[in-house]
Coordinates of C-alpha atoms and ligand atoms in Angstrom, one line a residue:
X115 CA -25.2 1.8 2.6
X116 CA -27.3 4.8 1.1
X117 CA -25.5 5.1 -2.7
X118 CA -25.1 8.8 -1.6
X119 CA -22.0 7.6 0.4
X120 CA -20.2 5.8 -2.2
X121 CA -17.4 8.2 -3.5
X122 CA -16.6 8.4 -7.0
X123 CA -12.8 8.1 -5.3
X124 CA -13.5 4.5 -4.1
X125 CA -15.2 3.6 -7.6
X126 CA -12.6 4.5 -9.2
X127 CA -9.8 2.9 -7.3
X128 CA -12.1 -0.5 -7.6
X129 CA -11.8 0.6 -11.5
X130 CA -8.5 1.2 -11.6
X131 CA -7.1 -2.6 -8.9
X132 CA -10.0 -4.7 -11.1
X133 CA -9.6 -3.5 -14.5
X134 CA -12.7 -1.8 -15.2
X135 CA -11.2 2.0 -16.3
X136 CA -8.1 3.5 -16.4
X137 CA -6.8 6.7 -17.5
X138 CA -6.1 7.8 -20.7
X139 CA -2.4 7.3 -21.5
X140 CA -1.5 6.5 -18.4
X141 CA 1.8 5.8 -18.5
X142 CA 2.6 9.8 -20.0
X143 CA 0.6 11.7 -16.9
X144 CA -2.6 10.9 -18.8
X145 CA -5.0 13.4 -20.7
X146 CA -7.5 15.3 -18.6
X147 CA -11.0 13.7 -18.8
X148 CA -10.4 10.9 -21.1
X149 CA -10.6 7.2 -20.0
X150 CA -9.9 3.8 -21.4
X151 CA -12.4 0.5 -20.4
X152 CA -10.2 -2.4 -19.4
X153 CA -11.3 -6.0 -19.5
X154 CA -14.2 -5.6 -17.1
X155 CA -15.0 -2.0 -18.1
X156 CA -15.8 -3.2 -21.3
X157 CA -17.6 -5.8 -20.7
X158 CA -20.0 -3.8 -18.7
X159 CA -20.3 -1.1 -21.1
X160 CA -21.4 -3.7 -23.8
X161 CA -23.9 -5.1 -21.7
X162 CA -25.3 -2.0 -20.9
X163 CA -25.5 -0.9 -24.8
X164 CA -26.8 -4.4 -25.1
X165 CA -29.6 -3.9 -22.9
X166 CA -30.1 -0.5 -24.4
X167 CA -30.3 -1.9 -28.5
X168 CA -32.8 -4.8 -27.4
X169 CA -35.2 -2.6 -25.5
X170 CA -34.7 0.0 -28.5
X171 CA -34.4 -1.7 -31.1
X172 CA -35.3 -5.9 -31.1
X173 CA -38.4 -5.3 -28.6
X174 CA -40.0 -2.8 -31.1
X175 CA -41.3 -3.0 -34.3
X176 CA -41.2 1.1 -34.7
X177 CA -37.3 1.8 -34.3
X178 CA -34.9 1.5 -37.0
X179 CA -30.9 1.4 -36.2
X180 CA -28.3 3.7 -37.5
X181 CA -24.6 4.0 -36.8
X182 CA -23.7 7.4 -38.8
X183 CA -20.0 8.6 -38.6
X184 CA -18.1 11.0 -36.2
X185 CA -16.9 13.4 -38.8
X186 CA -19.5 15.3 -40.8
X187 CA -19.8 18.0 -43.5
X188 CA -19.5 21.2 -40.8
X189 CA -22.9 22.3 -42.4
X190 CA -24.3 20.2 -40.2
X191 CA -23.2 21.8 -37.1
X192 CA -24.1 25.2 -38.5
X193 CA -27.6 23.8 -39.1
X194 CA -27.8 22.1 -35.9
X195 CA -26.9 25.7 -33.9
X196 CA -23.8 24.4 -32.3
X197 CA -21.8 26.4 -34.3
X198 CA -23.8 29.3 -32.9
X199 CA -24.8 28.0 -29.7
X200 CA -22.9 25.1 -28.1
X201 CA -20.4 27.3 -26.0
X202 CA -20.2 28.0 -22.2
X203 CA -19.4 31.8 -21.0
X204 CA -15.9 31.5 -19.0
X205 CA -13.9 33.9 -16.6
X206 CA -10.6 33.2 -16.0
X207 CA -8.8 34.4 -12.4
X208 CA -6.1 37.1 -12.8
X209 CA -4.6 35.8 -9.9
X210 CA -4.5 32.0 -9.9
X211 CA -5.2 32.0 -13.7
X212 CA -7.8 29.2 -13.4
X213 CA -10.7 29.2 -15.4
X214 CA -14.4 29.1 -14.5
X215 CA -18.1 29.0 -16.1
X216 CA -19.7 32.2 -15.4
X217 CA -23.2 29.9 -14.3
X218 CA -21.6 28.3 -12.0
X219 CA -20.1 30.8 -9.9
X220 CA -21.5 32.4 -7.0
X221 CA -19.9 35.1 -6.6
X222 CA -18.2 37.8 -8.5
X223 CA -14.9 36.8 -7.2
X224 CA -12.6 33.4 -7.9
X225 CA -13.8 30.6 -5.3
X226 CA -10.7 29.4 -5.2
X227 CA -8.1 32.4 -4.3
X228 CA -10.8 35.4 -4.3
X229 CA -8.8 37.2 -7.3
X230 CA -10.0 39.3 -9.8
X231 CA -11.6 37.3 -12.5
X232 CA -12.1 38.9 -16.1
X233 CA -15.1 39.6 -18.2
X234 CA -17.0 36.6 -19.5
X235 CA -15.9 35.6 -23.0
X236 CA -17.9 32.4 -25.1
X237 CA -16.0 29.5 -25.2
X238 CA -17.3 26.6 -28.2
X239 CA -17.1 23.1 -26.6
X240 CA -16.3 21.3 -30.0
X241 CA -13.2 20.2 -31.1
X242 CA -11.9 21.3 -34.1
X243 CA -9.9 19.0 -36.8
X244 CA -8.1 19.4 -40.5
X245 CA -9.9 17.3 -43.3
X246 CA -7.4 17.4 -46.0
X247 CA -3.9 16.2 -46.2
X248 CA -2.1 19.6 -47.4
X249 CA -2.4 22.1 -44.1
X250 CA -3.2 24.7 -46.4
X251 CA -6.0 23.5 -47.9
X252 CA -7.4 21.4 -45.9
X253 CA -11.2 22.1 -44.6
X254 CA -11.6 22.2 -40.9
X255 CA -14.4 20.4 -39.7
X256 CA -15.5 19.5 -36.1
X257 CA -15.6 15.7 -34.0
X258 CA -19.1 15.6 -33.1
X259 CA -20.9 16.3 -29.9
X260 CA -23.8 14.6 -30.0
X261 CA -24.8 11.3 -32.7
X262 CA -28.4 12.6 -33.1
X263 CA -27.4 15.4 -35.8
X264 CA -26.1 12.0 -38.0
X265 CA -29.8 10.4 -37.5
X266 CA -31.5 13.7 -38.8
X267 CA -29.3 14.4 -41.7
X268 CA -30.3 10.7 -42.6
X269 CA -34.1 11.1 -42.3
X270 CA -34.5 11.0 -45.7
X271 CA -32.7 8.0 -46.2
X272 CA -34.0 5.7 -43.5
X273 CA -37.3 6.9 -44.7
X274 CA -37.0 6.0 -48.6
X275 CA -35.3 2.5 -47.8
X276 CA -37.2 1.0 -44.8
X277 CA -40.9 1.1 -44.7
X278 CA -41.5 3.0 -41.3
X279 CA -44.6 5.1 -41.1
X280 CA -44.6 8.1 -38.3
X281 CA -44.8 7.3 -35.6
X282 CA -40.9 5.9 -35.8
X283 CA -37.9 6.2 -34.1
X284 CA -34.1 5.7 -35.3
X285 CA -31.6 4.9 -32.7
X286 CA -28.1 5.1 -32.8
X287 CA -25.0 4.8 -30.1
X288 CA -21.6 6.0 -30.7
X289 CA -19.1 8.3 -29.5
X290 CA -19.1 11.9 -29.0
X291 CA -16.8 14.6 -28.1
X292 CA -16.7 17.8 -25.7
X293 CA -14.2 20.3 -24.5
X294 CA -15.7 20.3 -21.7
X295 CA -14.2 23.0 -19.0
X296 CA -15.5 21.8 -16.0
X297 CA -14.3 18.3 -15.1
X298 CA -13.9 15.6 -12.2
X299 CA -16.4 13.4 -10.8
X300 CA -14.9 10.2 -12.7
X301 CA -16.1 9.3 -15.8
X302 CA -19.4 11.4 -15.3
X303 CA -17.9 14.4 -17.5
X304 CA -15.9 13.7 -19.6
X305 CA -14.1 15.1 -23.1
X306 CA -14.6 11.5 -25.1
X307 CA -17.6 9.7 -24.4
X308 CA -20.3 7.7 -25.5
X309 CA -24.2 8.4 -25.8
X310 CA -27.4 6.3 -26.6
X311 CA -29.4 8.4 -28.6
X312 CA -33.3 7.6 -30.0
X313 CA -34.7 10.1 -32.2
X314 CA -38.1 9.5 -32.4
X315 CA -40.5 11.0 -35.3
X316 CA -44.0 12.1 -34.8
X317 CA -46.8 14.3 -36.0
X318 CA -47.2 17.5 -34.6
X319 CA -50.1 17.8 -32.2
X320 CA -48.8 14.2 -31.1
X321 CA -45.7 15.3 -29.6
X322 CA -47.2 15.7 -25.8
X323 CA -48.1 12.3 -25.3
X324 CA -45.4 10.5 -26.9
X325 CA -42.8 12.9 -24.6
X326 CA -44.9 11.4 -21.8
X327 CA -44.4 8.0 -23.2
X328 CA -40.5 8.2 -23.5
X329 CA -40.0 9.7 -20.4
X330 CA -41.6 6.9 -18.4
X331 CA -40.3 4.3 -20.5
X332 CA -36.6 5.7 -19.9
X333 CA -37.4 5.8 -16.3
X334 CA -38.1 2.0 -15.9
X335 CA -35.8 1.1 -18.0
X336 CA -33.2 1.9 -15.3
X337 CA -35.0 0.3 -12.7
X338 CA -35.5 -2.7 -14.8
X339 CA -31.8 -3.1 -15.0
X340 CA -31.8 -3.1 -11.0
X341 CA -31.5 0.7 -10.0
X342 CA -32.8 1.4 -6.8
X343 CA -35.5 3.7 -6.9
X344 CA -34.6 5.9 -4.2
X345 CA -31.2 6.6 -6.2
X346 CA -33.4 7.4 -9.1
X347 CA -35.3 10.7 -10.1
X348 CA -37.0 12.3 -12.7
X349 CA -36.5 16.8 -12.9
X350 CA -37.9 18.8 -15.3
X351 CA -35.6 21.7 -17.1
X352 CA -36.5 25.5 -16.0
X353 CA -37.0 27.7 -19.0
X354 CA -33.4 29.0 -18.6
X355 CA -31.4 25.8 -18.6
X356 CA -33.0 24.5 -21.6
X357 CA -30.7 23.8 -24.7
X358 CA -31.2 26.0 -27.9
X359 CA -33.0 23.2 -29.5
X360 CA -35.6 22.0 -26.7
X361 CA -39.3 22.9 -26.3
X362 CA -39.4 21.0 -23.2
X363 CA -37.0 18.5 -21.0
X364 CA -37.0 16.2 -18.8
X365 CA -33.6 14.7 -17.1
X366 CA -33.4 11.3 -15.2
X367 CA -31.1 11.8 -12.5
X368 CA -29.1 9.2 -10.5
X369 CA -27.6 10.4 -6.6
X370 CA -24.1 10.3 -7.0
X371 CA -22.2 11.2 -4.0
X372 CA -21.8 14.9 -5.4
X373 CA -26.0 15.2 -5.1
X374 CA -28.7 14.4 -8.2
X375 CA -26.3 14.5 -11.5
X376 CA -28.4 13.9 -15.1
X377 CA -27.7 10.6 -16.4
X378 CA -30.5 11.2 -19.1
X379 CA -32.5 13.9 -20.7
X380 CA -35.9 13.2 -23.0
X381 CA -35.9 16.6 -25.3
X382 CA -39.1 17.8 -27.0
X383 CA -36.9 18.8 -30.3
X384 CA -39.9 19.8 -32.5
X385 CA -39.2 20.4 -35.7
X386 CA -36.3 22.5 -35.2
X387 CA -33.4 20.2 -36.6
X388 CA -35.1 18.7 -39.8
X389 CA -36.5 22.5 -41.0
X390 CA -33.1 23.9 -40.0
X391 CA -31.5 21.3 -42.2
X392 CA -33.7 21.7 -44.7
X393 CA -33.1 25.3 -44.9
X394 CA -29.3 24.5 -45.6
X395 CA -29.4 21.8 -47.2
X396 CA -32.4 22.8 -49.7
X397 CA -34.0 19.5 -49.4
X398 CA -37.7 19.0 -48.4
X399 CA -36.8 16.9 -45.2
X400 CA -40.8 16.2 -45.2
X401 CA -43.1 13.7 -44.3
X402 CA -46.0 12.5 -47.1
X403 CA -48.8 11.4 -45.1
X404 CA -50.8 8.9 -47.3
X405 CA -54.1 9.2 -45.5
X406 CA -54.6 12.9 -44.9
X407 CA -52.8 14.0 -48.1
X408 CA -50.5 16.1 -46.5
X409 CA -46.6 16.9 -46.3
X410 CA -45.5 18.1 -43.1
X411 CA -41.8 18.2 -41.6
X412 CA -42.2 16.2 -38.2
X413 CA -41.8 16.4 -34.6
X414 CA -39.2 14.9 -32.4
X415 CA -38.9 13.4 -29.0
X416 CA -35.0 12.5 -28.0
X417 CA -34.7 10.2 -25.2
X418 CA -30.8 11.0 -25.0
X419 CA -28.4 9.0 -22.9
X420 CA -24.7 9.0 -21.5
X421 CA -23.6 5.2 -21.9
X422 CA -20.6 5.9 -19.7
X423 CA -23.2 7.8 -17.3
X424 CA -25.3 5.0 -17.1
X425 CA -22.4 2.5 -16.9
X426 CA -21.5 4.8 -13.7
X427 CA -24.8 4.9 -12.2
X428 CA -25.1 1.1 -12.5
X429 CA -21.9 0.5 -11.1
X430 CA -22.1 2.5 -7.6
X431 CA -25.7 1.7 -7.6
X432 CA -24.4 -2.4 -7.4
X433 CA -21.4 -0.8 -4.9
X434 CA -22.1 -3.0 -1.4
X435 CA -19.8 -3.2 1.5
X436 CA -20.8 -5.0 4.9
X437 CA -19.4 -7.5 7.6
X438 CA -18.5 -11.0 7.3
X439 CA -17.1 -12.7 10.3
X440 CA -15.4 -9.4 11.2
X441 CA -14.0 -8.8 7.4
X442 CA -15.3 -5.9 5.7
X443 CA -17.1 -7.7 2.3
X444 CA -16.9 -5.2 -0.9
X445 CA -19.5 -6.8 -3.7
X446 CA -20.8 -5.4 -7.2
X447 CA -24.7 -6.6 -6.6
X448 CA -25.2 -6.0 -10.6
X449 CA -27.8 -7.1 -12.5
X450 CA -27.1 -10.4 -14.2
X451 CA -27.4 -9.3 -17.7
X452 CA -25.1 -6.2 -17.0
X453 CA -22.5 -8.3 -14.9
X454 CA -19.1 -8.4 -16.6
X455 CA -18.3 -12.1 -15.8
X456 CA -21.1 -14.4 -15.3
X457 CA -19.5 -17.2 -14.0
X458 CA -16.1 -18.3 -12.2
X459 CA -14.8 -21.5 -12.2
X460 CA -12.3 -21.9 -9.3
X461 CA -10.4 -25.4 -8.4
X462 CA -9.8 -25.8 -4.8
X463 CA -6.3 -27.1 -4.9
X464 CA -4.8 -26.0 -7.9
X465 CA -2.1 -28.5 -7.2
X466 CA -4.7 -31.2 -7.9
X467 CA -4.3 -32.4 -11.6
X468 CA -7.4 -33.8 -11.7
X469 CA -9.7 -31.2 -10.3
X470 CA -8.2 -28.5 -12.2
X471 CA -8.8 -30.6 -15.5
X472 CA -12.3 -30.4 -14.2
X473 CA -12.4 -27.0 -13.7
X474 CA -11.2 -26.2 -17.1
X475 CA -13.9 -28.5 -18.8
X476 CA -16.4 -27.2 -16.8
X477 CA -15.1 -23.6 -18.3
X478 CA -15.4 -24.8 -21.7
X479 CA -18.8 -26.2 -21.3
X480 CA -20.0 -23.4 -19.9
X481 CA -18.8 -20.6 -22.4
X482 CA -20.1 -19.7 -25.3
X483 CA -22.9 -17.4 -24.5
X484 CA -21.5 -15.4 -22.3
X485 CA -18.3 -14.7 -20.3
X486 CA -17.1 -17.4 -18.4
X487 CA -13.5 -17.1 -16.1
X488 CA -11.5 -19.9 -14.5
X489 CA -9.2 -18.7 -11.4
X490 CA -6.6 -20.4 -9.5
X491 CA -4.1 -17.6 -8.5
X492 CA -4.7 -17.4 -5.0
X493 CA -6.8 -19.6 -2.2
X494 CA -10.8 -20.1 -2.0
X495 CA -11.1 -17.3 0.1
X496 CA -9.4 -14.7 -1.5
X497 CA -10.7 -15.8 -5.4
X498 CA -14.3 -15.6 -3.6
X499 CA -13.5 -11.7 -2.5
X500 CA -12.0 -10.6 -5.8
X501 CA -15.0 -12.2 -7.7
X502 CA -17.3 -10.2 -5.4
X503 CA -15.6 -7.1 -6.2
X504 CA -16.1 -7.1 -10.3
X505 CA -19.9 -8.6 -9.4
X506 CA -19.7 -12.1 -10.8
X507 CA -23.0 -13.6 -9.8
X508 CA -21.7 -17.2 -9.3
X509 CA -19.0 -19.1 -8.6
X510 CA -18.4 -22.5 -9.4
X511 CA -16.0 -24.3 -7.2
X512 CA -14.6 -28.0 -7.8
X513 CA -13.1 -29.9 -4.4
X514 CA -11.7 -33.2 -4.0
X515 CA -15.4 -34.9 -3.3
X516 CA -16.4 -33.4 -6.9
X517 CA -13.7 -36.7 -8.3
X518 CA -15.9 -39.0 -6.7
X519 CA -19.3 -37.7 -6.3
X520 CA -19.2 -35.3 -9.8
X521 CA -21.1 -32.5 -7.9
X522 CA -19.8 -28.8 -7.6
X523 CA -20.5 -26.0 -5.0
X524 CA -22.6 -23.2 -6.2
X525 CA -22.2 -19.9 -5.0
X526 CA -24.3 -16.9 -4.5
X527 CA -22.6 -13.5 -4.8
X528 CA -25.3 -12.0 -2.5
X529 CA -26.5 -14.2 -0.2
X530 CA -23.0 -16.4 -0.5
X531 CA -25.4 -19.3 -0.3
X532 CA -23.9 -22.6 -1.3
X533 CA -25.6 -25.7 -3.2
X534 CA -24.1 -28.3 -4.2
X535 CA -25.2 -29.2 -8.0
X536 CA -24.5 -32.1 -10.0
X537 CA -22.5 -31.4 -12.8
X538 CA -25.1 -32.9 -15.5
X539 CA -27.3 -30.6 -13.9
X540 CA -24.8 -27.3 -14.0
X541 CA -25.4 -26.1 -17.4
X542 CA -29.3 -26.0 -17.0
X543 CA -28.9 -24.8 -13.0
X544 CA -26.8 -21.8 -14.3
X545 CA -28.7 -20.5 -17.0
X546 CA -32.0 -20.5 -15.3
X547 CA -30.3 -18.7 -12.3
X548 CA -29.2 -16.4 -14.7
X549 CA -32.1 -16.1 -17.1
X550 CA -29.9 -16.4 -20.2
Ligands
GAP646 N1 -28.6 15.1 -28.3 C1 -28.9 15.7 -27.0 C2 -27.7 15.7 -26.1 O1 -26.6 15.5 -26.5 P1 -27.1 16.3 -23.7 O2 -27.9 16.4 -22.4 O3 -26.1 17.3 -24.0 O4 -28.1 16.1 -24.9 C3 -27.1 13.7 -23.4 O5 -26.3 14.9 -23.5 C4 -26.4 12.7 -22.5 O6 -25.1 12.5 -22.9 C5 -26.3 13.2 -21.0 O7 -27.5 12.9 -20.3 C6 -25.2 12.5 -20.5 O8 -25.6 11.2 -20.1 C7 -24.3 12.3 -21.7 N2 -23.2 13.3 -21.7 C8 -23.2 14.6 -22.1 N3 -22.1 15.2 -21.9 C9 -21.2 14.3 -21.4 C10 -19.9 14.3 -20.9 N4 -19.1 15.3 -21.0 N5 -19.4 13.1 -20.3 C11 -20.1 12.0 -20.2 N6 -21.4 12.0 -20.6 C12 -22.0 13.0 -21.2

């Protein structure tokens, strides 16, 4: 199946039956475009910020971490432009009274009723709190939309306590908050989200080839992680759809069944944040290059991600349906590093006393490293088909020869290949299968 087909409304009722996301606040009609991660949902979204922090931050010598706070001094934002900038133009329908961005209409009319609509009028996509615990008096300051501002207002800091020369890079993940007006599609817009964000300094003049570098890098770093490559593009911004800040940009896009959606964008930034900061702040926010002599406020490449994009991407990318013995087979073919579970331990007759102690040590010895699940609510068939579903790579299945001959079945998630391992063997058999 072409991951065009997969629709976001099958997703997210795999999401919803397994326990990967839910919607905000269910249980009082929910809260447009907010979601909560549920025991498997979480467990994917830390392995993909895993992935993300050890190809960032461990496998480099030239990145330094950061996790900055959600609430800022407003300056910031002023600095930033998105006090200025950061707002979509919006009509709203006389008729059905639903609202629209102006650049995404085609016509002059309402596409949903054909009403009147009215004249544009700005709309800021920040959300607005109180800082302050007397109403009057208290200072109203904004939840962020995007971590990088927190990295540049820290550039002075990370550059007086750690030892980085340029070229460096500071990365940070974290949530970050739009109102977004347009909505839908899942997770893939959303009003609460997450984003993995790299910041990464360099002189001017040396800001063409390191954009090169990030963008590639960002690239393969998807298909490293199992993307296929025909689900996987790189598009280059028109003059027009670039944001205030951007010289240049550069969006990865995944196909989604509503067409190529950004799941990525690698910014040229310039040296437009640190110098507006430094105009409001009245600090230098420069660079001292030993060898030439020279201050200079630096350039910036942003390879900027949506952790909840990616998390999306990766999970209808893994989607797989096909055939078995005239059953329709759903499976999650993820990555093993991103898989939430890694291993299931399933008894085949729970009733058994003997195999299920089994099964339970062979849990414990297992766990440790990594998520580890034992099972015995329903047969061998159906605890097979749900593992498929959240993408556990293997199963491990104790019978009533395992008593005698202390060997387990090992199963494949994609090929549904069996083996039969001995259990001194199992530790070491699993780990190499899974390269962890
Ligand atoms: N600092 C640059 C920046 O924030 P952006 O293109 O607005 O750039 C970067 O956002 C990434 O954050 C996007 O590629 C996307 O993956 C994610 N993102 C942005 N808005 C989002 C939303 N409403 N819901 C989910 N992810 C979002």
């Amino acid at each position: 199946m072409g991951n065009g087909q997969v629709e976001l409304k099958d997703v997210a009722s795999l999401c919803k039956r397994r326990g990967f996301i839910f919607q905000d606040s269910e249980i009082y009609g929910g809260l447009g475009s907010v979601w909560d991660y549920g025991p498997l949902g979480v467990e994917l979204k830390i392995n993909v910020k895993k992935q993300w922090w050890k190809s960032m931050v461990y496998d480099r010598s030239d990145v330094e971490g950061l996790d900055a706070a959600i609430l800022m001094n407003p300056e910031t934002w002023k600095a930033s432009g998105h006090v200025g900038s950061f707002q979509d133009m919006l009509s709203d329908c006389m008729n059905c009274k639903k609202r629209f961005r102006i650049d995404h209409l085609k016509g002059k009319d309402c596409p949903e009723c054909g009403g009147v609509l009215t004249s544009p009028k700005s709309f800021n996509l920040m959300f607005k709190t109180r800082l302050g615990s007397v109403e009057d008096d208290a200072q109203e300051i904004y939840l962020r939309p995007e971590t990088a501002q927190g990295i540049f207002v820290n550039f002075e800091n990370i550059l007086n306590s750690s030892r980085q020369k340029l070229p460096f890079g500071v990365a940070q993940m974290g949530k970050s908050f739009r109102n977004e007006i347009t909505t839908g599609n899942f997770t893939f817009r959303s009003r609460e989200f997450e984003q993995m964000e790299l910041e990464f300094f360099v002189k001017p003049g040396e800001d063409e080839k390191w954009y090169d570098y990030w963008v590639s890098e960002r690239f393969n770093w998807y298909l490293s992680l199992g993307i296929k490559k025909e689900n996987l593009r790189i598009r280059e911004h028109d003059k027009e759809e670039l944001a205030h800040y951007a010289k240049k940009c550069h969006d990865i896009e995944f196909l989604f069944a509503m067409g190529w959606s950004e799941i990525e964008g690698i910014a040229s930034r310039t040296d437009y944040d640190l110098k507006k900061h430094a105009e409001l702040s009245g600090r230098s926010l420069q660079y001292f290059d030993t060898a030439s002599g020279e201050g200079f406020v630096p350039y910036v490449i942003e390879p900027s991600g949506g952790i909840d994009r990616a998390a999306l991407a990766f999970f209808v990318d893994a989607y797989r349906t096909e055939t078995v013995r005239d059953r329709k087979r759903t499976y999650l073919s993820f990555d093993n590093r991103l898989a939430p579970i890694k291993v299931a331990v399933l008894p085949l007759l729970r009733t058994n006393a003997e195999i299920v102690e089994k099964a339970l040590k062979i849990r414990d010895d297992l766990r440790g490293d990594y998520r580890v699940v034992y099972d015995d609510t329903a047969s061998i068939g159906r605890l097979y088909r749900r593992q498929d579903e959240i993408g556990t790579p293997y199963c491990v299945t104790v019978d009533v020869d395992s008593l005698s001959d202390n060997k387990v079945t090992v199963r494949d998630r994609d090929t549904m290949k069996q083996d039969r391992i001995d259990m001194a063997q199992l530790k070491t058999f699993i780990s190499e299968k899974l390269g962890m």
